[in-house]
Coordinates of C-alpha atoms in Angstrom, one line a residue:
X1 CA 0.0 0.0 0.0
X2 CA 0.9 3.9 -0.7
X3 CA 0.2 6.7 0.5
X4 CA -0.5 10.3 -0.1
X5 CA -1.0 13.2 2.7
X6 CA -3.1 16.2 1.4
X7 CA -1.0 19.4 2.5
X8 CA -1.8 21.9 0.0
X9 CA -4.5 23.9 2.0
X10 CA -3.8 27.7 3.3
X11 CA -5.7 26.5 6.6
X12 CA -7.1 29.7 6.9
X13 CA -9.7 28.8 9.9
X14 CA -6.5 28.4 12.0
X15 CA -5.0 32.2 11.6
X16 CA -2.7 32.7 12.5
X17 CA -0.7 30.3 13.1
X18 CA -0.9 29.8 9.2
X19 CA 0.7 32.7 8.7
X20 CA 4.0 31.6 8.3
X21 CA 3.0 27.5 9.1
X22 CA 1.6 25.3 6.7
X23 CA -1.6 23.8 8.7
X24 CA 0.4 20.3 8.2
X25 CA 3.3 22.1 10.4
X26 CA 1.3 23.4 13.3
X27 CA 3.3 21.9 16.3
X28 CA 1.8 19.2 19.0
X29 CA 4.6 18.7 21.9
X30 CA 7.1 20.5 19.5
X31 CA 6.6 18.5 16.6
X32 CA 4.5 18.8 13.3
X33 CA 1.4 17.6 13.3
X34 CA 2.4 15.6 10.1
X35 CA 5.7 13.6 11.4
X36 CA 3.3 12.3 13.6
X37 CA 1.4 10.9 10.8
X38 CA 4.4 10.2 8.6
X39 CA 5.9 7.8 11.7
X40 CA 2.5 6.4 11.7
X41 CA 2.4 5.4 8.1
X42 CA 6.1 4.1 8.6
X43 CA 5.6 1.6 11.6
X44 CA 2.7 0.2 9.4
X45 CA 5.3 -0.7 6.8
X46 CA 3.9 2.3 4.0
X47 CA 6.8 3.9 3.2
X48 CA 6.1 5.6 -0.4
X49 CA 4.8 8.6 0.6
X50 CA 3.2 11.4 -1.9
X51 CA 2.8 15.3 -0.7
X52 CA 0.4 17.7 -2.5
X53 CA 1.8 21.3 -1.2
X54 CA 1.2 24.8 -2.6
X55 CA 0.6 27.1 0.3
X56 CA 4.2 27.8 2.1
X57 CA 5.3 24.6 0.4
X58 CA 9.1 25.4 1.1
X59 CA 8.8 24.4 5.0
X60 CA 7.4 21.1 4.7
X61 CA 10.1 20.2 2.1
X62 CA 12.7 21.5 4.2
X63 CA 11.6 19.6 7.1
X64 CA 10.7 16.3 5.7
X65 CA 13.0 16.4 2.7
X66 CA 13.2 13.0 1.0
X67 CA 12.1 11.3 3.9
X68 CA 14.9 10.0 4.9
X69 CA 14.5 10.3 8.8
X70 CA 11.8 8.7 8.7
X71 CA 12.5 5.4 7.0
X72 CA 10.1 6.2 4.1
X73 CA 10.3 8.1 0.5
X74 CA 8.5 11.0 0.4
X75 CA 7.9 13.1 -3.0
X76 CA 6.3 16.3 -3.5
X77 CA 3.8 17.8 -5.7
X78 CA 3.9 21.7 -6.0
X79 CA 0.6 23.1 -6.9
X80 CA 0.9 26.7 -8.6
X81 CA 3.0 29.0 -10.7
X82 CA 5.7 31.2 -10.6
X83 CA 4.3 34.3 -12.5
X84 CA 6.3 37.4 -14.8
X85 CA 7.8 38.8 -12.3
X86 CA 9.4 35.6 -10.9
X87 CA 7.1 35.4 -7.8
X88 CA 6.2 32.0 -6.7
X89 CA 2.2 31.7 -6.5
X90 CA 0.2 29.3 -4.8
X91 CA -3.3 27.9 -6.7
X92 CA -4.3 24.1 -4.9
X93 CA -6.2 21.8 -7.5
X94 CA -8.7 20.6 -5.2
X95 CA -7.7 17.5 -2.9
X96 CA -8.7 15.1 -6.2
X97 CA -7.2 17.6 -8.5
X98 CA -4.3 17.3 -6.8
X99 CA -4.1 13.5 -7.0
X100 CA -4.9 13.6 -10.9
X101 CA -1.8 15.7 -11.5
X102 CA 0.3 13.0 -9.1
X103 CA -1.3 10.4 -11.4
X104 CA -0.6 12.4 -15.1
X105 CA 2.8 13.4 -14.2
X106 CA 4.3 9.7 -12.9
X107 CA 1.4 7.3 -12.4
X108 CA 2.3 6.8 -8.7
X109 CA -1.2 5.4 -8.3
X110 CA -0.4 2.2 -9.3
X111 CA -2.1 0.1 -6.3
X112 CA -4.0 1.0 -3.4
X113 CA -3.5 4.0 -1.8
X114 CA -4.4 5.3 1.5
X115 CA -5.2 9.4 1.2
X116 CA -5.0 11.6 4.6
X117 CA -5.7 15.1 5.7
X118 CA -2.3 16.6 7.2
X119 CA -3.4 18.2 10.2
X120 CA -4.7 15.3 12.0
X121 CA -3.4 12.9 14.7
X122 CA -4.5 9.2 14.3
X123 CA -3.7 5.8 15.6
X124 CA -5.7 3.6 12.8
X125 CA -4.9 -0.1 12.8
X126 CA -3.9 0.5 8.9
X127 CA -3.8 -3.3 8.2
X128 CA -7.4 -3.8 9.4
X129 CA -8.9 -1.2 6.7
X130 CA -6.8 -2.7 3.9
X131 CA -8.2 -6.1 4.9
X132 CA -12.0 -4.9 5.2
X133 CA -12.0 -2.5 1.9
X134 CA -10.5 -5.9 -0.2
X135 CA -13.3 -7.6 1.7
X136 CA -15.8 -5.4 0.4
X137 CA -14.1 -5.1 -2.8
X138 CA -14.2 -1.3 -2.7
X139 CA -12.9 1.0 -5.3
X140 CA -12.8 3.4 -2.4
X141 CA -13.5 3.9 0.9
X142 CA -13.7 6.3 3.9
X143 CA -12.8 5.7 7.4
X144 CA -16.1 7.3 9.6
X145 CA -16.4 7.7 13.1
X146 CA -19.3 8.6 15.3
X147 CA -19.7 11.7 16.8
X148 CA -22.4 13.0 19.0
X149 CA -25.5 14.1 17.1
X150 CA -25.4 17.8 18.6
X151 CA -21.3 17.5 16.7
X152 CA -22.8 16.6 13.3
X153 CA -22.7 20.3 11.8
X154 CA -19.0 20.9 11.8
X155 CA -18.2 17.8 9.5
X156 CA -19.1 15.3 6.7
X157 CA -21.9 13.5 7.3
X158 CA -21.7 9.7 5.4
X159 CA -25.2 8.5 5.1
X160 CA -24.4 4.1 3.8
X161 CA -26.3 1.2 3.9
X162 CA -26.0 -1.9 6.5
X163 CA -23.5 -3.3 4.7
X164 CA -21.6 -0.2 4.4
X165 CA -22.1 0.8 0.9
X166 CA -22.4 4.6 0.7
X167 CA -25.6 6.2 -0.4
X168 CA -25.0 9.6 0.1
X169 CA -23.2 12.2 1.4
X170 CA -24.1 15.5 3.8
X171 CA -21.6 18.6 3.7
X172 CA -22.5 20.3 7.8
X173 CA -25.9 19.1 7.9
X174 CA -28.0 21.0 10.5
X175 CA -28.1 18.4 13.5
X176 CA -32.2 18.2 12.9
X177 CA -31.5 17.5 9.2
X178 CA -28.6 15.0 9.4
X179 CA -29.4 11.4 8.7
X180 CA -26.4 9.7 10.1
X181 CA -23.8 10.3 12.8
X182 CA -21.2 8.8 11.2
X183 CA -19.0 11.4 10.0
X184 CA -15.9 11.3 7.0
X185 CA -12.6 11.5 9.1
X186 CA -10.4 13.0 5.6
X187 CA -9.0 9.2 5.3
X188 CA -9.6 7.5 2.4
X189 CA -8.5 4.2 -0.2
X190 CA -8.3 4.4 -3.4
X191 CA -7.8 1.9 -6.1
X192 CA -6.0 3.1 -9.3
X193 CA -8.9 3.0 -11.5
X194 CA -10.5 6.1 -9.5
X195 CA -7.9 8.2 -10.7
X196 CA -9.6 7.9 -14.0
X197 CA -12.5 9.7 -12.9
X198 CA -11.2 12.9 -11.7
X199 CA -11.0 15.4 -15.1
X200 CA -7.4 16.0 -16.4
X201 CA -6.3 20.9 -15.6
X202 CA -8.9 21.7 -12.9
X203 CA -9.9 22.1 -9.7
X204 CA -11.8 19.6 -8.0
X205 CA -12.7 18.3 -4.6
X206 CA -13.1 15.0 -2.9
X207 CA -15.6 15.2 -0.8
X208 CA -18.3 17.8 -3.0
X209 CA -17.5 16.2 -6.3
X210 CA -15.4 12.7 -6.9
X211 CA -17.4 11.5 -4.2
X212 CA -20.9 12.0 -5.7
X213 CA -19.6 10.8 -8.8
X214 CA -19.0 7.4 -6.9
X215 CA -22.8 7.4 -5.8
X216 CA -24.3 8.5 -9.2
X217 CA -22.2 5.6 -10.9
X218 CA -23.1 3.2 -8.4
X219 CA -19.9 2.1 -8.1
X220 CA -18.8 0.0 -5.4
X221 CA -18.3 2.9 -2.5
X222 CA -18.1 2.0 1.8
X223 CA -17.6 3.3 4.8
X224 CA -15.5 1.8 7.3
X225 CA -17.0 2.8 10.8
X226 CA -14.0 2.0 13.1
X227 CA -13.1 2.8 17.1
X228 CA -9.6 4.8 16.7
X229 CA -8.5 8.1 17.9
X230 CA -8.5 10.8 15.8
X231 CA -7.5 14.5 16.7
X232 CA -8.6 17.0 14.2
X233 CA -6.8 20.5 14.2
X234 CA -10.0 22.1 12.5
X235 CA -9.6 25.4 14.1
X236 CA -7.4 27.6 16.6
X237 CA -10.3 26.6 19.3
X238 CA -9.5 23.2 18.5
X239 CA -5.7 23.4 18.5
X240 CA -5.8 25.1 22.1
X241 CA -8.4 21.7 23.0
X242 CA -6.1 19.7 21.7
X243 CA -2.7 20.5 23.7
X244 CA -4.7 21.0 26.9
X245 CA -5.5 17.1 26.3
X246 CA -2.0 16.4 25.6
X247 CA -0.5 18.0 28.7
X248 CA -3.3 16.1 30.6
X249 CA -2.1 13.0 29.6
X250 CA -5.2 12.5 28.2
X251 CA -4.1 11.0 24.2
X252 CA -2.5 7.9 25.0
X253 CA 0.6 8.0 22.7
X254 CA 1.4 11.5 23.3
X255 CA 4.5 12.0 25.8
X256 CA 5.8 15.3 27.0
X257 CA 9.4 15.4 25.9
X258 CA 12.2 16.9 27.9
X259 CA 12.8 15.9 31.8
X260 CA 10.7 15.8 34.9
X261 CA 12.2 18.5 37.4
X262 CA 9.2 18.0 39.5
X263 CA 5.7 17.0 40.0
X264 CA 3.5 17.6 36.5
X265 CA 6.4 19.7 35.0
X266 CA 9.1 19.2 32.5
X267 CA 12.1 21.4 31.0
X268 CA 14.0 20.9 27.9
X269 CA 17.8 21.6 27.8
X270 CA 19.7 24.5 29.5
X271 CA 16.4 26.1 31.2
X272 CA 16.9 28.6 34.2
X273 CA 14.4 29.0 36.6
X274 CA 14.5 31.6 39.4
X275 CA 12.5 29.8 42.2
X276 CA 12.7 33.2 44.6
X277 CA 10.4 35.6 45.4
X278 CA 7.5 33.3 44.9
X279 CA 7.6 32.0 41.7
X280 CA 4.9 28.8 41.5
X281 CA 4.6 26.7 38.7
X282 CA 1.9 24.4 38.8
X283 CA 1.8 21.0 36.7
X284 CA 1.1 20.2 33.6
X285 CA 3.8 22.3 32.1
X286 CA 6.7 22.0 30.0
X287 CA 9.3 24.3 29.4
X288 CA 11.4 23.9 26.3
X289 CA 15.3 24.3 25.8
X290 CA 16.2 27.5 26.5
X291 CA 13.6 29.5 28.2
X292 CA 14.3 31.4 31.1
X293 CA 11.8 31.6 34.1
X294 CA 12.7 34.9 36.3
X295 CA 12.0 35.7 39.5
X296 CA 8.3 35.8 41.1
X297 CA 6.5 34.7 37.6
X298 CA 3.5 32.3 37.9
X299 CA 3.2 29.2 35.5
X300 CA -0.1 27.3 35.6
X301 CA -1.0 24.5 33.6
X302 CA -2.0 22.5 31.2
X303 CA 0.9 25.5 29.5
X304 CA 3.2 24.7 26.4
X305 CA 6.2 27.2 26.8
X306 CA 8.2 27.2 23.4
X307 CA 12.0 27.2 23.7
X308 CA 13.9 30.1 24.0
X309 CA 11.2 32.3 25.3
X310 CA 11.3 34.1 28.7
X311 CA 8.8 34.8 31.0
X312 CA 9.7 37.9 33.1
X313 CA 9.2 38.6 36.9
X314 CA 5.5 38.8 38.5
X315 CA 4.0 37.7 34.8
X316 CA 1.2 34.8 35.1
X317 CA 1.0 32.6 32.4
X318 CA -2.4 30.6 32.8
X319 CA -3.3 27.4 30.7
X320 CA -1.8 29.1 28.1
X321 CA 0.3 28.4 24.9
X322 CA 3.5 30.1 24.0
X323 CA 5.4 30.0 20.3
X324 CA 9.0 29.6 20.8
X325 CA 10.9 32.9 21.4
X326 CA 8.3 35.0 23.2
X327 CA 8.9 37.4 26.3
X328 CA 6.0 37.1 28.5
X329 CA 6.4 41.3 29.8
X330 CA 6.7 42.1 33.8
X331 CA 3.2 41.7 35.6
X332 CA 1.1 40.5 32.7
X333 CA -1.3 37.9 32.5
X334 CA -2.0 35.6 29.9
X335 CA -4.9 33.6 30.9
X336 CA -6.2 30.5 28.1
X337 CA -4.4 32.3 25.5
X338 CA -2.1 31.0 22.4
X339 CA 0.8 33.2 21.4
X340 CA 2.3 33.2 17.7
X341 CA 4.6 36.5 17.3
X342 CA 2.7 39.0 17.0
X343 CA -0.7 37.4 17.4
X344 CA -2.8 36.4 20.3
X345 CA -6.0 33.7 20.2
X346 CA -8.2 33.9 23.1
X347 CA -10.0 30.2 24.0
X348 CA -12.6 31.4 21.8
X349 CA -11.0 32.1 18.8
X350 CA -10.9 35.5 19.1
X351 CA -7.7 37.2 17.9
X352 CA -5.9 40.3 18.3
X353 CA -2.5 41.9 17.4
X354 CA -0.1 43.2 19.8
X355 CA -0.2 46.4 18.4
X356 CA -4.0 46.5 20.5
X357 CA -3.3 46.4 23.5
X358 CA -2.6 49.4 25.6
X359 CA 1.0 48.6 27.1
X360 CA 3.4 45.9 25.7
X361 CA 2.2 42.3 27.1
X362 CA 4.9 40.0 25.3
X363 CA 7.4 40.9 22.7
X364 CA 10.1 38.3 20.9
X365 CA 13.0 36.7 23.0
X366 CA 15.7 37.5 20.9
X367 CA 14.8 41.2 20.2
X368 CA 17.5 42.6 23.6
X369 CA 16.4 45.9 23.3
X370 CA 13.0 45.3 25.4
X371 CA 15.4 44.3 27.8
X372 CA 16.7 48.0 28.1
X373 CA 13.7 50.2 27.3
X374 CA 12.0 47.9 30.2
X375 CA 15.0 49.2 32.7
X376 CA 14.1 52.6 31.7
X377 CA 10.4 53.5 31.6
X378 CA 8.2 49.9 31.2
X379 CA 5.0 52.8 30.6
X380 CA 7.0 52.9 26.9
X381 CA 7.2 49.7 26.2
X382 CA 5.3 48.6 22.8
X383 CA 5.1 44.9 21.8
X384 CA 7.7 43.8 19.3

């Protein structure tokens, strides 16, 4: 078995951390949500691995490379342009379009293929759903899970028979107007002879349109309902969600890295923490490589502290997640907040810039001169 992992997407419901991350790069514990799937394709012996990228394609081929690493082969597939003036432009083909142009360019579809969103975290028995879609005889077919009826509305709703053979397919059905529970988890199989279906230049979707085609030509279509986890980074709410779990030990084959130094908290390399003057950190919380804790600051968790960053004296960082290299300013409080340069996300989604807020709350580690303007009036002090 192959497989590919769809990465070409701008990810735009997770701004901004897709500002300068492709969504397939977003960190969990410090590494991309995508070498988590990559090692899980590897331990289940798939090691030819395809990449659609267009959006910020550059850091996902500079971090995986060929592959290598990871004990696999990994290709890429740029989707876009690079116009007059010499300026490369993204333009995705679709999650199908993308696979035609795979196909037309080297015919890597050659026997099944698995197909998998990058910004998820799985642990699917791989071997199982080969075994049940040759049962069925499937041309293709999509991993479902259920999800609570009042959860129907923010997915794909697969609506199949008792045998599993797909009728029909709902995009965010109202919950009162959904006819199934079992939604489409963005993993997929795929024998070579869907490839042919999927028109040759355009863009064009698997879900809204080589899906229906499958229906419409009655071809044989199932769902696979299996028990697996599943972590979906759909939005910034859901990223937030989705480390506090982490840090709570609550997704079983998620470890926080670095060492224990005491009870619920963890550093990376070379950390200095000031434990005078009251400073209280309080488990789960991991502090990467680097970061320096002064004096009288107050760390709660579940908190992700990226390395290098510095949290200065009487600042409270609450349940909170920090991007490498950011200075957490004297005396402020960041309470169930996510922290990319110059961005903030609130637990809600809501984001601001740091340019909002009255005084300076955090600026960038490496930027020394907020070190001196701080000694000399902190009423000055902007953001960086």
């Amino acid at each position: 078995m192959k497989a590919m992992i769809l990465a070409a997407g701008k990810g735009t419901r997770v701004q901004p951390l897709t500002y300068d991350l492709p969504k397939p790069m977003i960190p969990i514990l410090g590494k991309p949500v995508m070498a988590y799937l990559v090692e899980h394709l590897a331990q289940h012996g798939v090691t030819d691995i395809m990449v659609n990228v267009s959006y910020l394609h550059e850091k996902i081929e500079e971090y995986f490379g060929e592959g290598h690493q990871f004990g696999v082969q990994i290709g890429y597939s740029f989707e876009g342009y690079t116009n007059d003036a010499g300026e490369v432009v993204p333009q995705p083909l679709g999650s199908a379009g993308g696979m035609k142009k795979i196909q037309e360019f080297g015919g890597f579809f050659d026997e099944t293929t698995i197909v998998l969103c990058g910004d998820a975290l799985i642990d699917l028995d791989l071997e199982a759903a080969l075994l049940e879609h040759r049962r069925t005889g499937a041309l293709a077919s999509v991993i479902t899970l259920e999800v609570p009826w009042d959860k129907v509305s923010s997915y794909g709703v697969v609506v199949s028979d008792a045998d599993g053979r797909i009728r029909a397919f709902q995009e965010k059905p109202a919950q009162g107007e959904a006819l199934s529970n079992c939604v489409s988890t963005g993993i997929y199989l795929f024998e070579p002879e869907v490839l042919e279906l999927i028109p040759n230049d355009c863009s064009f979707d698997i879900g809204s349109e080589l899906f229906p085609l499958l229906v419409e030509k009655g071809l044989p279509f199932y769902a696979q309902k299996r028990q697996y986890n599943w972590i979906d980074i759909g939005s910034v709410k859901d990223y937030w969600e989705v480390l506090q779990s982490v840090l709570m030990g609550e997704v079983a084959q998620l470890h926080v890295p670095g060492r224990q130094i005491a009870d619920g908290v963890w550093v990376g390399l070379n950390t200095s923490i000031d434990w005078s003057d009251g400073t209280r950190i309080e488990g789960p919380v991991y502090i990467g490589s680097g970061c320096r804790i002064d004096a009288g600051a107050v760390i709660v968790g579940p908190t992700w502290i990226g390395h290098g960053s510095h949290v200065c004296a009487g600042a409270e960082v609450v349940r909170s997640v920090l991007f490498e290299y950011t200075r957490v300013l004297a005396d402020v409080l960041l309470d169930e907040m996510i922290v990319f340069k110059e961005f903030s996300v609130d637990r809600a989604g809501q984001m601001r810039h740091a340019s909002e807020y009255a005084l300076g709350a955090w600026g960038n580690a490496r930027d020394r001169r907020s070190l001196r303007r701080a000694e000399i009036s902190p009423a000055l002090l902007v953001a960086q």
